[in-house]
Amino acid sequence: MIDSVKQVINGKSPVGEVVFSLIHENGLKIENRKVPFSTVLIIYEARSDVSIEETTIALKAANKIFLKAGKNKLLVDALAGNNSFTKFLKNIEN
């Protein structure tokens, strides 16, 4: 998982990439560019890897992200004493 995140971090940013371009007959230049959505909200159940994957992708594309774990996810983590996102952040710094 950490290797995959590092690949995304080291990869080329999609922001600003021109997908399509044309010059109209009146001289107006029209471009279709990749831009951030701005804000992404994700609600998910009992999948710790979602936090890591979606955060990585959203931040690479210059988006803000709000993650909302459902009741099942919070219960599973509490019972297991697991906070995989915190563990991931500690590992990625190394």
Tab-separated table of N, CA and C in Angstrom:
chain	number	residue	atom	x	y	z
A	1	MET	N	0.838	-1.192	0.000
A	1	MET	CA	0.000	0.000	0.000
A	1	MET	C	0.882	1.254	0.000
A	2	ILE	N	1.902	1.262	0.853
A	2	ILE	CA	2.765	2.443	0.951
A	2	ILE	C	3.507	2.681	-0.358
A	3	ASP	N	3.959	1.609	-1.009
A	3	ASP	CA	4.636	1.757	-2.302
A	3	ASP	C	3.712	2.368	-3.352
A	4	SER	N	2.454	1.970	-3.348
A	4	SER	CA	1.481	2.524	-4.295
A	4	SER	C	1.267	4.009	-4.061
A	5	VAL	N	1.178	4.397	-2.791
A	5	VAL	CA	0.998	5.814	-2.455
A	5	VAL	C	2.216	6.619	-2.895
A	6	LYS	N	3.399	6.073	-2.680
A	6	LYS	CA	4.624	6.769	-3.101
A	6	LYS	C	4.671	6.934	-4.614
A	7	GLN	N	4.161	5.945	-5.365
A	7	GLN	CA	4.098	6.056	-6.825
A	7	GLN	C	3.193	7.209	-7.238
A	8	VAL	N	2.053	7.341	-6.577
A	8	VAL	CA	1.130	8.447	-6.883
A	8	VAL	C	1.793	9.783	-6.551
A	9	ILE	N	2.432	9.859	-5.394
A	9	ILE	CA	3.089	11.095	-4.968
A	9	ILE	C	4.167	11.509	-5.969
A	10	ASN	N	4.950	10.552	-6.445
A	10	ASN	CA	6.054	10.851	-7.363
A	10	ASN	C	5.620	10.995	-8.812
A	11	GLY	N	4.383	10.643	-9.116
A	11	GLY	CA	3.880	10.737	-10.484
A	11	GLY	C	3.557	12.171	-10.887
A	12	LYS	N	3.301	12.343	-12.156
A	12	LYS	CA	2.962	13.659	-12.707
A	12	LYS	C	1.564	14.084	-12.253
A	13	SER	N	1.432	15.341	-11.874
A	13	SER	CA	0.132	15.870	-11.474
A	13	SER	C	-0.752	16.057	-12.708
A	14	PRO	N	-2.019	15.657	-12.631
A	14	PRO	CA	-2.914	15.839	-13.768
A	14	PRO	C	-3.436	17.277	-13.902
A	15	VAL	N	-3.278	18.080	-12.868
A	15	VAL	CA	-3.844	19.428	-12.846
A	15	VAL	C	-3.205	20.296	-13.931
A	16	GLY	N	-4.044	20.902	-14.749
A	16	GLY	CA	-3.592	21.812	-15.799
A	16	GLY	C	-3.320	21.148	-17.135
A	17	GLU	N	-3.352	19.823	-17.190
A	17	GLU	CA	-3.093	19.110	-18.434
A	17	GLU	C	-4.177	19.430	-19.466
A	18	VAL	N	-3.760	19.762	-20.689
A	18	VAL	CA	-4.707	20.079	-21.758
A	18	VAL	C	-5.166	18.785	-22.414
A	19	VAL	N	-6.490	18.544	-22.393
A	19	VAL	CA	-7.078	17.350	-22.982
A	19	VAL	C	-7.409	17.595	-24.450
A	20	PHE	N	-7.900	18.805	-24.739
A	20	PHE	CA	-8.352	19.148	-26.080
A	20	PHE	C	-8.189	20.647	-26.278
A	21	SER	N	-7.815	21.056	-27.463
A	21	SER	CA	-7.632	22.475	-27.735
A	21	SER	C	-8.020	22.774	-29.178
A	22	LEU	N	-8.637	23.934	-29.387
A	22	LEU	CA	-8.937	24.368	-30.754
A	22	LEU	C	-8.985	25.890	-30.804
A	23	ILE	N	-8.786	26.403	-31.983
A	23	ILE	CA	-8.911	27.850	-32.202
A	23	ILE	C	-10.120	28.056	-33.094
A	24	HIS	N	-11.094	28.792	-32.558
A	24	HIS	CA	-12.339	29.077	-33.283
A	24	HIS	C	-12.035	29.991	-34.460
A	25	GLU	N	-12.911	29.996	-35.438
A	25	GLU	CA	-12.704	30.823	-36.642
A	25	GLU	C	-12.592	32.312	-36.329
A	26	ASN	N	-13.155	32.739	-35.168
A	26	ASN	CA	-13.037	34.152	-34.792
A	26	ASN	C	-11.766	34.437	-33.977
A	27	GLY	N	-10.888	33.410	-33.831
A	27	GLY	CA	-9.610	33.583	-33.140
A	27	GLY	C	-9.635	33.205	-31.661
A	28	LEU	N	-10.801	32.863	-31.146
A	28	LEU	CA	-10.912	32.482	-29.737
A	28	LEU	C	-10.300	31.099	-29.527
A	29	LYS	N	-9.367	31.012	-28.583
A	29	LYS	CA	-8.737	29.722	-28.266
A	29	LYS	C	-9.554	29.038	-27.176
A	30	ILE	N	-9.949	27.794	-27.440
A	30	ILE	CA	-10.759	27.025	-26.498
A	30	ILE	C	-9.949	25.800	-26.073
A	31	GLU	N	-9.848	25.601	-24.743
A	31	GLU	CA	-9.103	24.461	-24.219
A	31	GLU	C	-9.935	23.706	-23.184
A	32	ASN	N	-9.806	22.406	-23.212
A	32	ASN	CA	-10.394	21.549	-22.186
A	32	ASN	C	-9.224	21.090	-21.323
A	33	ARG	N	-9.176	21.556	-20.068
A	33	ARG	CA	-8.072	21.235	-19.165
A	33	ARG	C	-8.561	20.430	-17.975
A	34	LYS	N	-7.673	19.634	-17.408
A	34	LYS	CA	-7.972	18.904	-16.185
A	34	LYS	C	-7.808	19.858	-15.009
A	35	VAL	N	-8.866	19.982	-14.211
A	35	VAL	CA	-8.856	20.870	-13.047
A	35	VAL	C	-9.428	20.128	-11.838
A	36	PRO	N	-9.119	20.589	-10.634
A	36	PRO	CA	-9.676	19.937	-9.437
A	36	PRO	C	-11.185	20.093	-9.360
A	37	PHE	N	-11.843	19.131	-8.709
A	37	PHE	CA	-13.277	19.231	-8.431
A	37	PHE	C	-13.533	20.291	-7.379
A	38	SER	N	-12.588	20.506	-6.521
A	38	SER	CA	-12.641	21.408	-5.383
A	38	SER	C	-12.824	20.608	-4.106
A	39	THR	N	-14.001	20.033	-3.899
A	39	THR	CA	-14.245	19.285	-2.665
A	39	THR	C	-14.880	17.938	-2.993
A	40	VAL	N	-14.358	16.890	-2.370
A	40	VAL	CA	-14.871	15.540	-2.574
A	40	VAL	C	-15.326	15.015	-1.217
A	41	LEU	N	-16.536	14.494	-1.157
A	41	LEU	CA	-17.061	13.880	0.065
A	41	LEU	C	-17.232	12.395	-0.198
A	42	ILE	N	-16.664	11.573	0.671
A	42	ILE	CA	-16.783	10.124	0.526
A	42	ILE	C	-17.307	9.547	1.835
A	43	ILE	N	-18.390	8.794	1.754
A	43	ILE	CA	-18.952	8.088	2.905
A	43	ILE	C	-18.769	6.603	2.614
A	44	TYR	N	-18.149	5.885	3.544
A	44	TYR	CA	-17.850	4.486	3.307
A	44	TYR	C	-18.039	3.663	4.572
A	45	GLU	N	-18.117	2.354	4.410
A	45	GLU	CA	-18.327	1.428	5.525
A	45	GLU	C	-17.178	0.442	5.624
A	46	ALA	N	-16.582	0.322	6.795
A	46	ALA	CA	-15.662	-0.745	7.197
A	46	ALA	C	-14.566	-1.097	6.189
A	47	ARG	N	-13.959	-0.113	5.567
A	47	ARG	CA	-12.826	-0.371	4.675
A	47	ARG	C	-11.735	0.653	4.963
A	48	SER	N	-10.794	0.282	5.809
A	48	SER	CA	-9.724	1.194	6.211
A	48	SER	C	-8.890	1.667	5.032
A	49	ASP	N	-8.687	0.822	4.031
A	49	ASP	CA	-7.865	1.194	2.887
A	49	ASP	C	-8.465	2.340	2.080
A	50	VAL	N	-9.776	2.535	2.181
A	50	VAL	CA	-10.428	3.629	1.459
A	50	VAL	C	-9.862	4.977	1.903
A	51	SER	N	-9.644	5.146	3.195
A	51	SER	CA	-9.102	6.401	3.721
A	51	SER	C	-7.792	6.750	3.033
A	52	ILE	N	-6.926	5.781	2.934
A	52	ILE	CA	-5.601	6.004	2.364
A	52	ILE	C	-5.683	6.247	0.859
A	53	GLU	N	-6.379	5.371	0.143
A	53	GLU	CA	-6.459	5.472	-1.314
A	53	GLU	C	-7.108	6.769	-1.774
A	54	GLU	N	-8.264	7.079	-1.223
A	54	GLU	CA	-9.001	8.264	-1.668
A	54	GLU	C	-8.298	9.566	-1.272
A	55	THR	N	-7.697	9.598	-0.109
A	55	THR	CA	-6.966	10.799	0.312
A	55	THR	C	-5.791	11.051	-0.619
A	56	THR	N	-5.053	10.010	-0.947
A	56	THR	CA	-3.898	10.141	-1.840
A	56	THR	C	-4.311	10.688	-3.202
A	57	ILE	N	-5.338	10.085	-3.778
A	57	ILE	CA	-5.787	10.500	-5.111
A	57	ILE	C	-6.341	11.918	-5.093
A	58	ALA	N	-7.152	12.242	-4.100
A	58	ALA	CA	-7.752	13.576	-4.030
A	58	ALA	C	-6.694	14.658	-3.866
A	59	LEU	N	-5.738	14.440	-2.984
A	59	LEU	CA	-4.709	15.452	-2.761
A	59	LEU	C	-3.789	15.603	-3.971
A	60	LYS	N	-3.500	14.523	-4.665
A	60	LYS	CA	-2.666	14.593	-5.872
A	60	LYS	C	-3.337	15.466	-6.930
A	61	ALA	N	-4.657	15.428	-6.987
A	61	ALA	CA	-5.403	16.221	-7.967
A	61	ALA	C	-5.820	17.583	-7.407
A	62	ALA	N	-5.209	17.998	-6.296
A	62	ALA	CA	-5.435	19.320	-5.686
A	62	ALA	C	-6.863	19.529	-5.209
A	63	ASN	N	-7.498	18.479	-4.728
A	63	ASN	CA	-8.851	18.578	-4.187
A	63	ASN	C	-8.816	18.585	-2.667
A	64	LYS	N	-9.855	19.147	-2.072
A	64	LYS	CA	-10.084	18.966	-0.639
A	64	LYS	C	-10.906	17.696	-0.503
A	65	ILE	N	-10.737	16.979	0.599
A	65	ILE	CA	-11.482	15.736	0.767
A	65	ILE	C	-12.042	15.638	2.173
A	66	PHE	N	-13.282	15.197	2.255
A	66	PHE	CA	-13.941	14.919	3.528
A	66	PHE	C	-14.291	13.441	3.526
A	67	LEU	N	-13.766	12.702	4.500
A	67	LEU	CA	-14.064	11.280	4.613
A	67	LEU	C	-14.992	11.073	5.796
A	68	LYS	N	-16.070	10.360	5.577
A	68	LYS	CA	-17.021	10.057	6.648
A	68	LYS	C	-17.135	8.555	6.755
A	69	ALA	N	-16.639	8.023	7.856
A	69	ALA	CA	-16.766	6.585	8.093
A	69	ALA	C	-18.131	6.315	8.694
A	70	GLY	N	-18.775	5.267	8.225
A	70	GLY	CA	-20.080	4.881	8.758
A	70	GLY	C	-19.942	4.260	10.138
A	71	LYS	N	-21.068	3.981	10.766
A	71	LYS	CA	-21.079	3.407	12.123
A	71	LYS	C	-20.324	2.090	12.183
A	72	ASN	N	-20.483	1.244	11.176
A	72	ASN	CA	-19.796	-0.051	11.175
A	72	ASN	C	-18.284	0.119	11.202
A	73	LYS	N	-17.771	1.035	10.428
A	73	LYS	CA	-16.325	1.274	10.373
A	73	LYS	C	-15.808	1.722	11.728
A	74	LEU	N	-16.501	2.639	12.365
A	74	LEU	CA	-16.071	3.143	13.668
A	74	LEU	C	-16.121	2.040	14.721
A	75	LEU	N	-17.144	1.195	14.666
A	75	LEU	CA	-17.270	0.097	15.622
A	75	LEU	C	-16.170	-0.939	15.412
A	76	VAL	N	-15.912	-1.315	14.169
A	76	VAL	CA	-14.869	-2.294	13.863
A	76	VAL	C	-13.509	-1.800	14.355
A	77	ASP	N	-13.184	-0.547	14.082
A	77	ASP	CA	-11.900	0.010	14.521
A	77	ASP	C	-11.806	0.076	16.041
A	78	ALA	N	-12.897	0.463	16.688
A	78	ALA	CA	-12.891	0.563	18.150
A	78	ALA	C	-12.682	-0.804	18.789
A	79	LEU	N	-13.363	-1.824	18.284
A	79	LEU	CA	-13.228	-3.170	18.841
A	79	LEU	C	-11.846	-3.758	18.583
A	80	ALA	N	-11.279	-3.442	17.434
A	80	ALA	CA	-9.973	-3.990	17.073
A	80	ALA	C	-8.825	-3.146	17.619
A	81	GLY	N	-9.139	-1.974	18.164
A	81	GLY	CA	-8.081	-1.068	18.615
A	81	GLY	C	-7.225	-0.619	17.445
A	82	ASN	N	-7.850	-0.433	16.290
A	82	ASN	CA	-7.135	-0.174	15.045
A	82	ASN	C	-7.459	1.220	14.509
A	83	ASN	N	-6.434	1.943	14.161
A	83	ASN	CA	-6.610	3.195	13.443
A	83	ASN	C	-5.595	3.181	12.312
A	84	SER	N	-5.940	2.496	11.219
A	84	SER	CA	-4.996	2.269	10.130
A	84	SER	C	-4.536	3.553	9.459
A	85	PHE	N	-5.383	4.573	9.417
A	85	PHE	CA	-4.988	5.816	8.765
A	85	PHE	C	-3.860	6.495	9.538
A	86	THR	N	-3.954	6.503	10.871
A	86	THR	CA	-2.897	7.076	11.700
A	86	THR	C	-1.607	6.279	11.530
A	87	LYS	N	-1.705	4.954	11.528
A	87	LYS	CA	-0.528	4.107	11.325
A	87	LYS	C	0.100	4.381	9.965
A	88	PHE	N	-0.735	4.554	8.946
A	88	PHE	CA	-0.236	4.833	7.603
A	88	PHE	C	0.537	6.148	7.575
A	89	LEU	N	-0.022	7.194	8.175
A	89	LEU	CA	0.654	8.491	8.168
A	89	LEU	C	2.008	8.427	8.865
A	90	LYS	N	2.102	7.650	9.936
A	90	LYS	CA	3.367	7.492	10.637
A	90	LYS	C	4.373	6.757	9.751
A	91	ASN	N	3.917	5.757	8.990
A	91	ASN	CA	4.802	4.986	8.114
A	91	ASN	C	5.282	5.765	6.912
A	92	ILE	N	4.449	6.596	6.334
A	92	ILE	CA	4.784	7.297	5.083
A	92	ILE	C	5.897	8.311	5.314
A	93	GLU	N	6.036	8.807	6.549
A	93	GLU	CA	7.087	9.778	6.847
A	93	GLU	C	8.463	9.153	6.774
A	94	ASN	N	8.558	7.841	6.903
A	94	ASN	CA	9.872	7.155	6.908
A	94	ASN	C	10.373	6.847	5.539
